[in-house]
PDB file of C-alpha atoms in Angstrom:
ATOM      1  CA  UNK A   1     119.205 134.384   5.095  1.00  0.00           C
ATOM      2  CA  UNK A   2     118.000 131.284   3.126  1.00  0.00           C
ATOM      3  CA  UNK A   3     119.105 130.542  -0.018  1.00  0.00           C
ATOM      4  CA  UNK A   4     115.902 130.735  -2.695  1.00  0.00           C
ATOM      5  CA  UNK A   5     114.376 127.777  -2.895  1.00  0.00           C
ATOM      6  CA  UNK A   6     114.821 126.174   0.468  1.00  0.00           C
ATOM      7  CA  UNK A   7     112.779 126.093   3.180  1.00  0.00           C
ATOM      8  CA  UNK A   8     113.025 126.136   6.949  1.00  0.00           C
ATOM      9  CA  UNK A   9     110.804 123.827   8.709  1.00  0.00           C
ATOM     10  CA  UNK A  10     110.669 124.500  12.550  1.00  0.00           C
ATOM     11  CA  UNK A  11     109.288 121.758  14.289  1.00  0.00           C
ATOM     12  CA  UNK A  12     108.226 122.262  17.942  1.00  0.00           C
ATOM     13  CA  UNK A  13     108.948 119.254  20.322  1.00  0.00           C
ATOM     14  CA  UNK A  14     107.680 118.868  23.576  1.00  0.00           C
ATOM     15  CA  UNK A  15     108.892 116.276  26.143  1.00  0.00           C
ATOM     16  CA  UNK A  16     107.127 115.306  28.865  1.00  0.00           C
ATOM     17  CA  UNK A  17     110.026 114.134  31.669  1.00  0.00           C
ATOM     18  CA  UNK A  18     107.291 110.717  33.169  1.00  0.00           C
ATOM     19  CA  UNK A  19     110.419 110.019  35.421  1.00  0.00           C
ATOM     20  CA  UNK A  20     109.728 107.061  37.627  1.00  0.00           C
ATOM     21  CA  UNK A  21     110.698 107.344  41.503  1.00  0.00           C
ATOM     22  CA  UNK A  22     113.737 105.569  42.678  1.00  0.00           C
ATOM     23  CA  UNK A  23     113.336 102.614  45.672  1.00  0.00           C
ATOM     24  CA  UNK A  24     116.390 102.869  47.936  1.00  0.00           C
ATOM     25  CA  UNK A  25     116.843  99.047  48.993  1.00  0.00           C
ATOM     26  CA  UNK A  26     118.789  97.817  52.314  1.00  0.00           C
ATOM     27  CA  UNK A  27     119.877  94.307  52.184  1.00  0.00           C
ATOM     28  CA  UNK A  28     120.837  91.901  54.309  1.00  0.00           C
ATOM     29  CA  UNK A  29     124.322  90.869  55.620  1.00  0.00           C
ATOM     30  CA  UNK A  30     125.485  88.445  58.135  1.00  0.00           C
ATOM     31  CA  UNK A  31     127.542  90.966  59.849  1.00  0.00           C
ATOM     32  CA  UNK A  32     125.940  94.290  60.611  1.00  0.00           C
ATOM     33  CA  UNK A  33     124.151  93.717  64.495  1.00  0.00           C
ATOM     34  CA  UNK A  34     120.402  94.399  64.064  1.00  0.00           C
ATOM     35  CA  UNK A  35     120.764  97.266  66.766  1.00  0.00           C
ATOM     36  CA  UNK A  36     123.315  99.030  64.152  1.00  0.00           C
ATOM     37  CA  UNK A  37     120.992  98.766  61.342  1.00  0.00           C
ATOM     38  CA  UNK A  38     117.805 100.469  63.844  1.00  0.00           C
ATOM     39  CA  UNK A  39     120.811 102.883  64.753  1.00  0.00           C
ATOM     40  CA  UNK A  40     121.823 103.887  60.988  1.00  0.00           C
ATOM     41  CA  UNK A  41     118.313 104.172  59.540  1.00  0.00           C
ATOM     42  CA  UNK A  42     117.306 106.187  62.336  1.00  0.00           C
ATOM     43  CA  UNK A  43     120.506 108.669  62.440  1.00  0.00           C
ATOM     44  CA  UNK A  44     120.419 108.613  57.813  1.00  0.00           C
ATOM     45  CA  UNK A  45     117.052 108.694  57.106  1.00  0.00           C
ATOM     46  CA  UNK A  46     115.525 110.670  61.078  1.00  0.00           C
ATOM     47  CA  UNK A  47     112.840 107.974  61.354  1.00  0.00           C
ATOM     48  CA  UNK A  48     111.564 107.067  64.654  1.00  0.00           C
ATOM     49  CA  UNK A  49     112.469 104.380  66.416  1.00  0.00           C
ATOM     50  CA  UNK A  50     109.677 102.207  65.706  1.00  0.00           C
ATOM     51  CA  UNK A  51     109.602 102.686  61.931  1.00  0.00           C
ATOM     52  CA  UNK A  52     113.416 101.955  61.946  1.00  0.00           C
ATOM     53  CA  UNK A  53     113.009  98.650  63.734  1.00  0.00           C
ATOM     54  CA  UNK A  54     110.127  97.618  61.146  1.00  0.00           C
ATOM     55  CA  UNK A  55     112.791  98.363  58.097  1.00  0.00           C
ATOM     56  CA  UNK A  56     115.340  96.418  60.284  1.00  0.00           C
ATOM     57  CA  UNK A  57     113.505  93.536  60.674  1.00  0.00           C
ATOM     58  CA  UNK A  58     112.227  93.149  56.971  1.00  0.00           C
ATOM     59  CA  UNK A  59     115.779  93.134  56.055  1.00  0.00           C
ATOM     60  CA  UNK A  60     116.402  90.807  58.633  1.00  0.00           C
ATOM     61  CA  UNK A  61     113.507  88.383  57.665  1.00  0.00           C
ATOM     62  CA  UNK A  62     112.820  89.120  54.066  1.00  0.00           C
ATOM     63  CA  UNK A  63     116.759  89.901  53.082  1.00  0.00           C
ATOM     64  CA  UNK A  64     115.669  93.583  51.776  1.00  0.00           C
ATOM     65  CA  UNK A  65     113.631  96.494  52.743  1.00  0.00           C
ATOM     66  CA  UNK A  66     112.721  99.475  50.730  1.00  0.00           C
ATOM     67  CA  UNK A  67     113.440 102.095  53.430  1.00  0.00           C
ATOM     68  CA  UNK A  68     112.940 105.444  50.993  1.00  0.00           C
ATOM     69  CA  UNK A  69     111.030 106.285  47.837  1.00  0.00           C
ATOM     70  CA  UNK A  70     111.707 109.580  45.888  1.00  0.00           C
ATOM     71  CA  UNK A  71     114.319 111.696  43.558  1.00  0.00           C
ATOM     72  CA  UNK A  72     117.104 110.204  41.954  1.00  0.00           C
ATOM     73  CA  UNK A  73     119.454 112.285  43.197  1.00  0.00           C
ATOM     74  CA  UNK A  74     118.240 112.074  47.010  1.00  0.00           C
ATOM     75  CA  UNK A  75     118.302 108.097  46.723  1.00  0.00           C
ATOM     76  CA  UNK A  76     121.723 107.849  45.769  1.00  0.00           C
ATOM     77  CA  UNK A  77     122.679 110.441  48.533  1.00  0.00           C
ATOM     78  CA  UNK A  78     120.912 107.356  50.784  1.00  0.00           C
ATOM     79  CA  UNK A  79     122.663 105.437  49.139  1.00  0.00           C
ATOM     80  CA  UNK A  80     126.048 106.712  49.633  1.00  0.00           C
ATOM     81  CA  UNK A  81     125.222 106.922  53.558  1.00  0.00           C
ATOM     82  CA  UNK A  82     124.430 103.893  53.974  1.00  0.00           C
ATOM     83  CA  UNK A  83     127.149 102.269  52.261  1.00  0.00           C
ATOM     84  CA  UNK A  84     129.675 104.581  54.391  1.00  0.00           C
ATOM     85  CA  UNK A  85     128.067 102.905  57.199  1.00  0.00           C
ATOM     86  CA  UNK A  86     129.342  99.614  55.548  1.00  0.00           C
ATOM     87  CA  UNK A  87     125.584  98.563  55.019  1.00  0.00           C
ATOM     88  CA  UNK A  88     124.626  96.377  51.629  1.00  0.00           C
ATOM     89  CA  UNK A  89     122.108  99.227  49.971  1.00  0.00           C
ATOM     90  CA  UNK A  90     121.077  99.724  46.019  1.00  0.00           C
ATOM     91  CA  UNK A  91     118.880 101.961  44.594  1.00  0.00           C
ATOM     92  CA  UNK A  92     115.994 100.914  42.004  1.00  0.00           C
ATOM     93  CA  UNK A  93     112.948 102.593  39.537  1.00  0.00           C
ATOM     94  CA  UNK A  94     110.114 101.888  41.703  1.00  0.00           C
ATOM     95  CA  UNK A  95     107.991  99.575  39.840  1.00  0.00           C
ATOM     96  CA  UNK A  96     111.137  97.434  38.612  1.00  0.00           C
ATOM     97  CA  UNK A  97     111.081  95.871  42.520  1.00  0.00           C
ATOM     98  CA  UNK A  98     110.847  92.271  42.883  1.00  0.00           C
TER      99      UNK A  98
ATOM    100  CA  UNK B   1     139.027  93.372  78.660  1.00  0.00           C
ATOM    101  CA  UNK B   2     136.228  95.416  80.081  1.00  0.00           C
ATOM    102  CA  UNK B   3     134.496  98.395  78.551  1.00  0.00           C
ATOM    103  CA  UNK B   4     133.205 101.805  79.307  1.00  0.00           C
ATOM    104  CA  UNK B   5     130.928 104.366  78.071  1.00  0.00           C
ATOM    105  CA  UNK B   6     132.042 107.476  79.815  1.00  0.00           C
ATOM    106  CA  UNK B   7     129.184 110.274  80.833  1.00  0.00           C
ATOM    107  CA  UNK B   8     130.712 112.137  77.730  1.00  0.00           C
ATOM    108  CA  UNK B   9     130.346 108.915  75.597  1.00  0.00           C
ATOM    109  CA  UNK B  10     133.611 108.344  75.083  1.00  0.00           C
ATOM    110  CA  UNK B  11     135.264 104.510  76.078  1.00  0.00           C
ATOM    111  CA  UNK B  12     137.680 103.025  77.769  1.00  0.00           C
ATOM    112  CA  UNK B  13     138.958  99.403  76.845  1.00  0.00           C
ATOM    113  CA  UNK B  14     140.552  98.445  80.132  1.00  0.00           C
ATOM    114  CA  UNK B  15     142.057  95.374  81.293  1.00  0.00           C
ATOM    115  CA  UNK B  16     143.114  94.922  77.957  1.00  0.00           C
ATOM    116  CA  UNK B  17     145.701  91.751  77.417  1.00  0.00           C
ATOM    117  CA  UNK B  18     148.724  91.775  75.418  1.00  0.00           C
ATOM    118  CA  UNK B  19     147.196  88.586  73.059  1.00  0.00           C
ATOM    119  CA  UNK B  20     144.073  91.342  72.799  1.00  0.00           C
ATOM    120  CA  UNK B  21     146.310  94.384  71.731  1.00  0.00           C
ATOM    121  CA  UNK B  22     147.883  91.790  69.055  1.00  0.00           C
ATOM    122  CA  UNK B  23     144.610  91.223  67.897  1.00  0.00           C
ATOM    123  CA  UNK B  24     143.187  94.660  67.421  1.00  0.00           C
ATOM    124  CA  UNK B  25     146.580  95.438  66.024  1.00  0.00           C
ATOM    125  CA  UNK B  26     146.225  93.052  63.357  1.00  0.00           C
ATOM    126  CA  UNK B  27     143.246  94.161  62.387  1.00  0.00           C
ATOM    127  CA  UNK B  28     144.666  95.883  58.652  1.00  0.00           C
ATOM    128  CA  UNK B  29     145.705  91.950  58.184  1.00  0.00           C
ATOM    129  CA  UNK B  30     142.734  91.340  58.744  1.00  0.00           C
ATOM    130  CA  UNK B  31     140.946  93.674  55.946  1.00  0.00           C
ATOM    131  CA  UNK B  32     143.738  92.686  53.822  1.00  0.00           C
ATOM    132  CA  UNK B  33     143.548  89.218  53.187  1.00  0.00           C
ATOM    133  CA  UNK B  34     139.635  89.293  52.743  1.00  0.00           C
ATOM    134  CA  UNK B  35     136.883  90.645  50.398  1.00  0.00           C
ATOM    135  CA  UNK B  36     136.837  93.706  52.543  1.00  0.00           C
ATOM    136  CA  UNK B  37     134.812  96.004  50.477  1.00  0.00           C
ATOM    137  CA  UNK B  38     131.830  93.604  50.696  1.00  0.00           C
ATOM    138  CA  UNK B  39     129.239  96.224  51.042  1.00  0.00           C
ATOM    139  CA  UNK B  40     130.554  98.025  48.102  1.00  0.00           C
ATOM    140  CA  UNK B  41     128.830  95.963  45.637  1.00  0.00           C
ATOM    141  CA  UNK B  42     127.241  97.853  42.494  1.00  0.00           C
ATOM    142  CA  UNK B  43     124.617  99.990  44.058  1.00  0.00           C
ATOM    143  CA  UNK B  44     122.148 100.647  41.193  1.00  0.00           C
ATOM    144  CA  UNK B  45     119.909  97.803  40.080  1.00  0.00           C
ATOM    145  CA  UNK B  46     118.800  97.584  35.922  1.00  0.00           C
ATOM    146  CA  UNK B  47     120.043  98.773  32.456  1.00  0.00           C
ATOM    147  CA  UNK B  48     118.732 101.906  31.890  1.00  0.00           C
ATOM    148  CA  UNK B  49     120.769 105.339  30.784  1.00  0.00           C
ATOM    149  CA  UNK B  50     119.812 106.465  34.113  1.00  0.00           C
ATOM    150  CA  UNK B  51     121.470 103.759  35.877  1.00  0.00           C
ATOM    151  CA  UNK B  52     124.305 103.539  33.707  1.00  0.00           C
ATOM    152  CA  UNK B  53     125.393 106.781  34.580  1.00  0.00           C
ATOM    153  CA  UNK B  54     124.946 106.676  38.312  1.00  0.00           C
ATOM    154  CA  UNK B  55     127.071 103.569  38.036  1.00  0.00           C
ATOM    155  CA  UNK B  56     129.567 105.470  36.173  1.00  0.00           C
ATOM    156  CA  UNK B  57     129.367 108.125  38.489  1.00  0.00           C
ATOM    157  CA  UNK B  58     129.537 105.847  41.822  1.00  0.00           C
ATOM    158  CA  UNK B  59     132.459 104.062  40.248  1.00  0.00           C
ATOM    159  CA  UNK B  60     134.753 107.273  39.737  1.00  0.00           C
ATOM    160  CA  UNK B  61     133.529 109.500  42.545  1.00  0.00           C
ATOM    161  CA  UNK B  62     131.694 107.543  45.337  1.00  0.00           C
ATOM    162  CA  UNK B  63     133.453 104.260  45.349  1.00  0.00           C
ATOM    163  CA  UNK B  64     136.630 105.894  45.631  1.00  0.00           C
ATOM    164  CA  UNK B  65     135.285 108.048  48.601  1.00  0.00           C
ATOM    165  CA  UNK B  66     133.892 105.631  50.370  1.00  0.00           C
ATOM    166  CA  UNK B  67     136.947 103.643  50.370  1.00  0.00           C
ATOM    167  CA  UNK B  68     139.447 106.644  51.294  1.00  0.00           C
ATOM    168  CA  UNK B  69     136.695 107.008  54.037  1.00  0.00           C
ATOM    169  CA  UNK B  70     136.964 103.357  55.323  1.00  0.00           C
ATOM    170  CA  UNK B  71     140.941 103.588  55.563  1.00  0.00           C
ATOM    171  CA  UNK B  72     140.468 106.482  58.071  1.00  0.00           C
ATOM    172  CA  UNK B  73     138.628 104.457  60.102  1.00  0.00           C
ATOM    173  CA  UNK B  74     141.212 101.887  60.454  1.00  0.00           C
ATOM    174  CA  UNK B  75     143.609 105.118  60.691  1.00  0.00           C
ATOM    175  CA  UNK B  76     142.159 106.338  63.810  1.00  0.00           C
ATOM    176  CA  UNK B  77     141.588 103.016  65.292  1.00  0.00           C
ATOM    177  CA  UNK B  78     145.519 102.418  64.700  1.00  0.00           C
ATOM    178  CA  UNK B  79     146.064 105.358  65.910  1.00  0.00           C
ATOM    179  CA  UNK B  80     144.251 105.371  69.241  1.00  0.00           C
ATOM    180  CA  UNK B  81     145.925 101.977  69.736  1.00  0.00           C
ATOM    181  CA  UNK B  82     148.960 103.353  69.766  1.00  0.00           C
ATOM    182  CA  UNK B  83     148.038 105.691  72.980  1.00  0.00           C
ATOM    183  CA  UNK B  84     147.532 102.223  74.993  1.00  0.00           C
ATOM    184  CA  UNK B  85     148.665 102.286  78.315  1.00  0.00           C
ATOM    185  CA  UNK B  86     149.474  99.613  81.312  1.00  0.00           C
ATOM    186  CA  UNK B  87     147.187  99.814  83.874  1.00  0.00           C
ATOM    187  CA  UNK B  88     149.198  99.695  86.420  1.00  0.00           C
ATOM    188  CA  UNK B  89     150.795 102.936  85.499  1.00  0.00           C
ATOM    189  CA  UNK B  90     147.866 104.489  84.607  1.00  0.00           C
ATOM    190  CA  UNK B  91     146.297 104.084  88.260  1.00  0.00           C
ATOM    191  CA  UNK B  92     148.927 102.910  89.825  1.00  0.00           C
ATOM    192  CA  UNK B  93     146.530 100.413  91.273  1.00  0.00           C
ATOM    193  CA  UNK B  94     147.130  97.560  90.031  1.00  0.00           C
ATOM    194  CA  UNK B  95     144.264  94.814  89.894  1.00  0.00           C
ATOM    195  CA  UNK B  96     143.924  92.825  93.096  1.00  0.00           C
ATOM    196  CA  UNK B  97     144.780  89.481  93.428  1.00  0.00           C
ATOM    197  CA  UNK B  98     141.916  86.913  94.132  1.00  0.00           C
ATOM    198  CA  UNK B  99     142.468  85.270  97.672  1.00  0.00           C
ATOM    199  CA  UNK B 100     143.408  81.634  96.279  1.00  0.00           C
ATOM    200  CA  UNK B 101     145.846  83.322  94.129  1.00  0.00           C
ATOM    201  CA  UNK B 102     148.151  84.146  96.166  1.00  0.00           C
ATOM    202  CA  UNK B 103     151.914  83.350  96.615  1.00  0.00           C
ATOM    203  CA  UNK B 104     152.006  80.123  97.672  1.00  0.00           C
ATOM    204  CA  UNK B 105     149.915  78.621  95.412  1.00  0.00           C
ATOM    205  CA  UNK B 106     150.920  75.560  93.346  1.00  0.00           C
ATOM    206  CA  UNK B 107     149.846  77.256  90.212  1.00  0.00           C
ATOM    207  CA  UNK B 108     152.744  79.945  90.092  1.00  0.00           C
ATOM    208  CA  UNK B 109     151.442  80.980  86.342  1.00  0.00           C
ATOM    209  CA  UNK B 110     147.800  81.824  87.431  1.00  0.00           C
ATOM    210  CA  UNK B 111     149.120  84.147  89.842  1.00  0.00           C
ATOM    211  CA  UNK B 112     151.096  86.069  87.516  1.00  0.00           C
ATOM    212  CA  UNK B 113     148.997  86.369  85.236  1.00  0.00           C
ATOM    213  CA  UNK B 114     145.848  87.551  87.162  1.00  0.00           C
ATOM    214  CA  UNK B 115     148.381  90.300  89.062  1.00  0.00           C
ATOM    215  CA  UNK B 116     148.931  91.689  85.642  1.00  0.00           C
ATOM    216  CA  UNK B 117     146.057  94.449  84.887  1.00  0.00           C
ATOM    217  CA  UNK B 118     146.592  94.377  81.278  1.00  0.00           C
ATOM    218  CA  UNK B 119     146.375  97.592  79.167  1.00  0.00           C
ATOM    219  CA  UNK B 120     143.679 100.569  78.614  1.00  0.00           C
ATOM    220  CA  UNK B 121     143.235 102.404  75.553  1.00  0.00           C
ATOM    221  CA  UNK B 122     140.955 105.250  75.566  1.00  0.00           C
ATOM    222  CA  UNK B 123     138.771 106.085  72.142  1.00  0.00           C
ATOM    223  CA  UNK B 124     137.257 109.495  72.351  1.00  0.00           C
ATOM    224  CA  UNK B 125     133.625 110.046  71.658  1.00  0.00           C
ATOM    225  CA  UNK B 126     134.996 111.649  68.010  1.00  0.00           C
ATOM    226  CA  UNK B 127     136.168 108.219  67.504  1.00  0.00           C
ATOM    227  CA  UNK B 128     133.978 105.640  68.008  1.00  0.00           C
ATOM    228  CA  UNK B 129     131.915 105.722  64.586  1.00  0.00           C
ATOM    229  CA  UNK B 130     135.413 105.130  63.270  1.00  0.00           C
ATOM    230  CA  UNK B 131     136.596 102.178  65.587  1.00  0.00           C
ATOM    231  CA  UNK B 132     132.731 100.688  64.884  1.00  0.00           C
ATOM    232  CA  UNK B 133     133.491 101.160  61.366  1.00  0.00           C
ATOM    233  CA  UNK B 134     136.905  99.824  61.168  1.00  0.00           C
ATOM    234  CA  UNK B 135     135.966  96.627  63.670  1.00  0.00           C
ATOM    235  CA  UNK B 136     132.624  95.859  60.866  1.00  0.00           C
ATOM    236  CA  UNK B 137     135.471  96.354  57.913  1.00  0.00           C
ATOM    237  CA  UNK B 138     137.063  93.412  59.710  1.00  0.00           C
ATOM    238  CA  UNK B 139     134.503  91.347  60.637  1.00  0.00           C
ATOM    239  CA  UNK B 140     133.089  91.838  56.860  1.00  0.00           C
ATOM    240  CA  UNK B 141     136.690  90.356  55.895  1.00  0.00           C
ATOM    241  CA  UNK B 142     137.081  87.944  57.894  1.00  0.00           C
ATOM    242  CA  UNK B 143     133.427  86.910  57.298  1.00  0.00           C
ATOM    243  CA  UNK B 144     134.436  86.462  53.709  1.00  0.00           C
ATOM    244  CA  UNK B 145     137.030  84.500  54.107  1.00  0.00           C
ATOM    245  CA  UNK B 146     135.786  81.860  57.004  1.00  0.00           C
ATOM    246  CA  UNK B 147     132.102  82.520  57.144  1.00  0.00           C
ATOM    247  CA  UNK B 148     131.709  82.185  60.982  1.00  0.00           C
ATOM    248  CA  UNK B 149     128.803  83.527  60.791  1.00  0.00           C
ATOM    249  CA  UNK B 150     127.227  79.697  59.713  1.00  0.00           C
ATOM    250  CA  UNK B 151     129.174  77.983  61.567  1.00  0.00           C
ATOM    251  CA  UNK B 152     129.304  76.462  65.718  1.00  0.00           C
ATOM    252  CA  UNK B 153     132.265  76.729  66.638  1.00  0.00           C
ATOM    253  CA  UNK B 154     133.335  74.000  69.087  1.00  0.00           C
ATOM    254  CA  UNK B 155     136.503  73.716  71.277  1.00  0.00           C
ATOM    255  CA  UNK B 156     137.631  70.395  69.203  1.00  0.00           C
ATOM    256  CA  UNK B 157     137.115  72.847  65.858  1.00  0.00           C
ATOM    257  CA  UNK B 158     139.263  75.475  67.038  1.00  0.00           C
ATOM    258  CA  UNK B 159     142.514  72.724  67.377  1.00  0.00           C
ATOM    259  CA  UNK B 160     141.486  71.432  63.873  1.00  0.00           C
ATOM    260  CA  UNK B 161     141.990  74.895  62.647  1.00  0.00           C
ATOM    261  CA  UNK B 162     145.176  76.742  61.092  1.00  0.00           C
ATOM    262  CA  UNK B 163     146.829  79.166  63.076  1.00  0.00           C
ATOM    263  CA  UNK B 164     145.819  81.581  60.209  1.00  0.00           C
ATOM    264  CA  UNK B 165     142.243  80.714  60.778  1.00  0.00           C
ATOM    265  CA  UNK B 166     142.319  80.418  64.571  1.00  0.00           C
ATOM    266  CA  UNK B 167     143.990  84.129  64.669  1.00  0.00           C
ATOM    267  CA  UNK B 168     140.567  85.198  62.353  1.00  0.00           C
ATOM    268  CA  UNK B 169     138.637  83.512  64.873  1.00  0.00           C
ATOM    269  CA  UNK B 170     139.465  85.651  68.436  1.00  0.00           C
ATOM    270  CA  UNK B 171     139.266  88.309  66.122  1.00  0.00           C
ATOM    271  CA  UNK B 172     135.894  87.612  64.910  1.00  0.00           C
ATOM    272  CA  UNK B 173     135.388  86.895  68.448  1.00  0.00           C
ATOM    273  CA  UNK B 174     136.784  90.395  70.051  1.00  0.00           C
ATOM    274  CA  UNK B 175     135.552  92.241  67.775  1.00  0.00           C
ATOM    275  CA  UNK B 176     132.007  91.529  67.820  1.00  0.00           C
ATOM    276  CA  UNK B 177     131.961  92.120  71.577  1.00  0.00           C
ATOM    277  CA  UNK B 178     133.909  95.689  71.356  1.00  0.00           C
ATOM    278  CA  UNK B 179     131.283  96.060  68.788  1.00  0.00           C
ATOM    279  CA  UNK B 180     128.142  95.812  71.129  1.00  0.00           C
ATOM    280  CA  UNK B 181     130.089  97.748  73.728  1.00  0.00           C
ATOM    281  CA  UNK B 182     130.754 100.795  70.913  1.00  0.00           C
ATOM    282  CA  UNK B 183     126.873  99.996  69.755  1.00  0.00           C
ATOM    283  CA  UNK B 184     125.892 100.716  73.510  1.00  0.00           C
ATOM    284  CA  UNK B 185     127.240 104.092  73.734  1.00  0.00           C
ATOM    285  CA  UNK B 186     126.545 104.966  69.816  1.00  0.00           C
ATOM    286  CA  UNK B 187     122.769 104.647  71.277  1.00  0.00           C
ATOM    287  CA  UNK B 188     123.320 106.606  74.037  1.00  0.00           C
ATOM    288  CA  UNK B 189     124.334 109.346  72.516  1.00  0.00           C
ATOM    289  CA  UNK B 190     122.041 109.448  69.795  1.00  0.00           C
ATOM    290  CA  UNK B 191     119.363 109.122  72.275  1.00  0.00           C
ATOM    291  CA  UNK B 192     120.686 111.731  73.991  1.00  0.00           C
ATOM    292  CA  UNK B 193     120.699 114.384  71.306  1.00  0.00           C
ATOM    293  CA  UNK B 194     124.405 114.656  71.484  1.00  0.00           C
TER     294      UNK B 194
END
């Protein structure tokens, strides 16, 4: 019970969670065969062929390719993947990519 | 050395010299004496709390993970290594002898050397993510270290070159091709459904 002559003040706050997607990147290496990059996109991420081979050759051209967009906690699964398939990936808030 | 994919997509390395054995047994040299966690660079990109703690996280749990998982790779390629046999005893047929190299000829060497069949080391299909694996872990290394990658690579260059570097250099060399050979049956199984 309060003591006499204080008083409780409840105040109600309400967060609203605004939480950005995350870009999973793939960079490129000087290593990796292009074939083994179509290989490991298609086998992590079950894209078709095609779609694979466009990521592959962004990375291959441009040096990166965002090759997924969603939850934090699925991108750095993707993340985790791809580096045990010894490939250069980050993750990034979509909207902070260059 | 010649490769191949087997109907169950497992390999065969056959024909397989002694000077190639050596190099695929050097391979943990290799990974050793380069960067040869290259790919394990800090995965999350900015400052926020967010990103702080998956790097926290990815340092303590993934990094070391990823790591253990890379030395099994070399582990099984070791391994499987080990199991290489001569030809010759495997088939008891040994490889036959082109016509001009015969006995009789000048070059006594040549003829020795082409009657021996070499070696054959079979990877099961189980294994050949990890021998791809272990052979990029390498090639990652040695990349890092000599950057043949960017660079022609002339006869005159390889005499100008340390033994050290030279020995990098068939590796570099080897590798890469066992690597399209693994690549090759990596597709056709995953084509395959299997």
């Amino acid at each position: 019970m309060p003591y006499a002559g204080t008083e409780i003040i409840t105040q109600d706050k309400t967060t609203t969670s605004l939480a950005l997607p995350w870009n999973v990147v793939l960079h490129d290496d000087p290593v990796n065969y292009m074939g083994f990059v179509t290989l490991t996109i298609r086998r992590v991420f079950g894209y078709p062929e095609a779609k694979a081979e466009k990521h592959m050759l962004e990375v291959h051209q441009l040096g990166r390719s965002i090759v997924w967009t969603g939850a934090r906690e699925q991108a750095e699964l993707y993340v985790h993947q791809l580096q045990s398939h010894h490939l250069t990936a980050t993750m990034e808030k979509a909207g902070d990519d260059i | 050395m010649t490769f191949a994919c087997r109907s169950d997509f497992s390999m065969e390395l056959r024909n397989l010299r002694a000077e190639e054995l050596f190099l695929f047994r050097a391979i943990t040299a290799a990974i050793a004496e380069g960067d040869s966690f290259p790919w394990l660079a800090d995965p999350v990109v900015g400052e926020a709390t967010d990103a702080v703690e998956i790097r926290d996280d990815w340092e303590n749990f993934v990094r070391p993970d990823l790591m253990a998982a890379s030395q099994r790779e070399v582990d099984v390629l070791i391994a499987d290594l080990a199991t290489a046999q001569p030809m010759a005893e495997e088939t008891g047929d040994p490889a036959p002898v082109p016509e001009e190299d015969q006995p009789g000829d000048e070059d006594g060497d040549l003829f020795f050397a082409t009657l021996d069949p070499g070696f054959m080391v079979e990877i099961p299909s189980a294994h050949i993510d990890a021998w791809y694996g272990a052979l990029n872990q390498a090639r990652l290394a040695i990349e890092s270290r000599h950057r043949f990658s960017s660079r022609r690579v002339e006869p005159a260059d390889l005499e100008a070159m340390s033994p050290e570097e030279q020995l990098a250099f068939w590796q570099w060399i080897t590798f890469a091709a066992t690597q399209e050979a693994l690549l090759r049956c990596m597709e056709a199984r995953f084509d395959s459904g299997s």
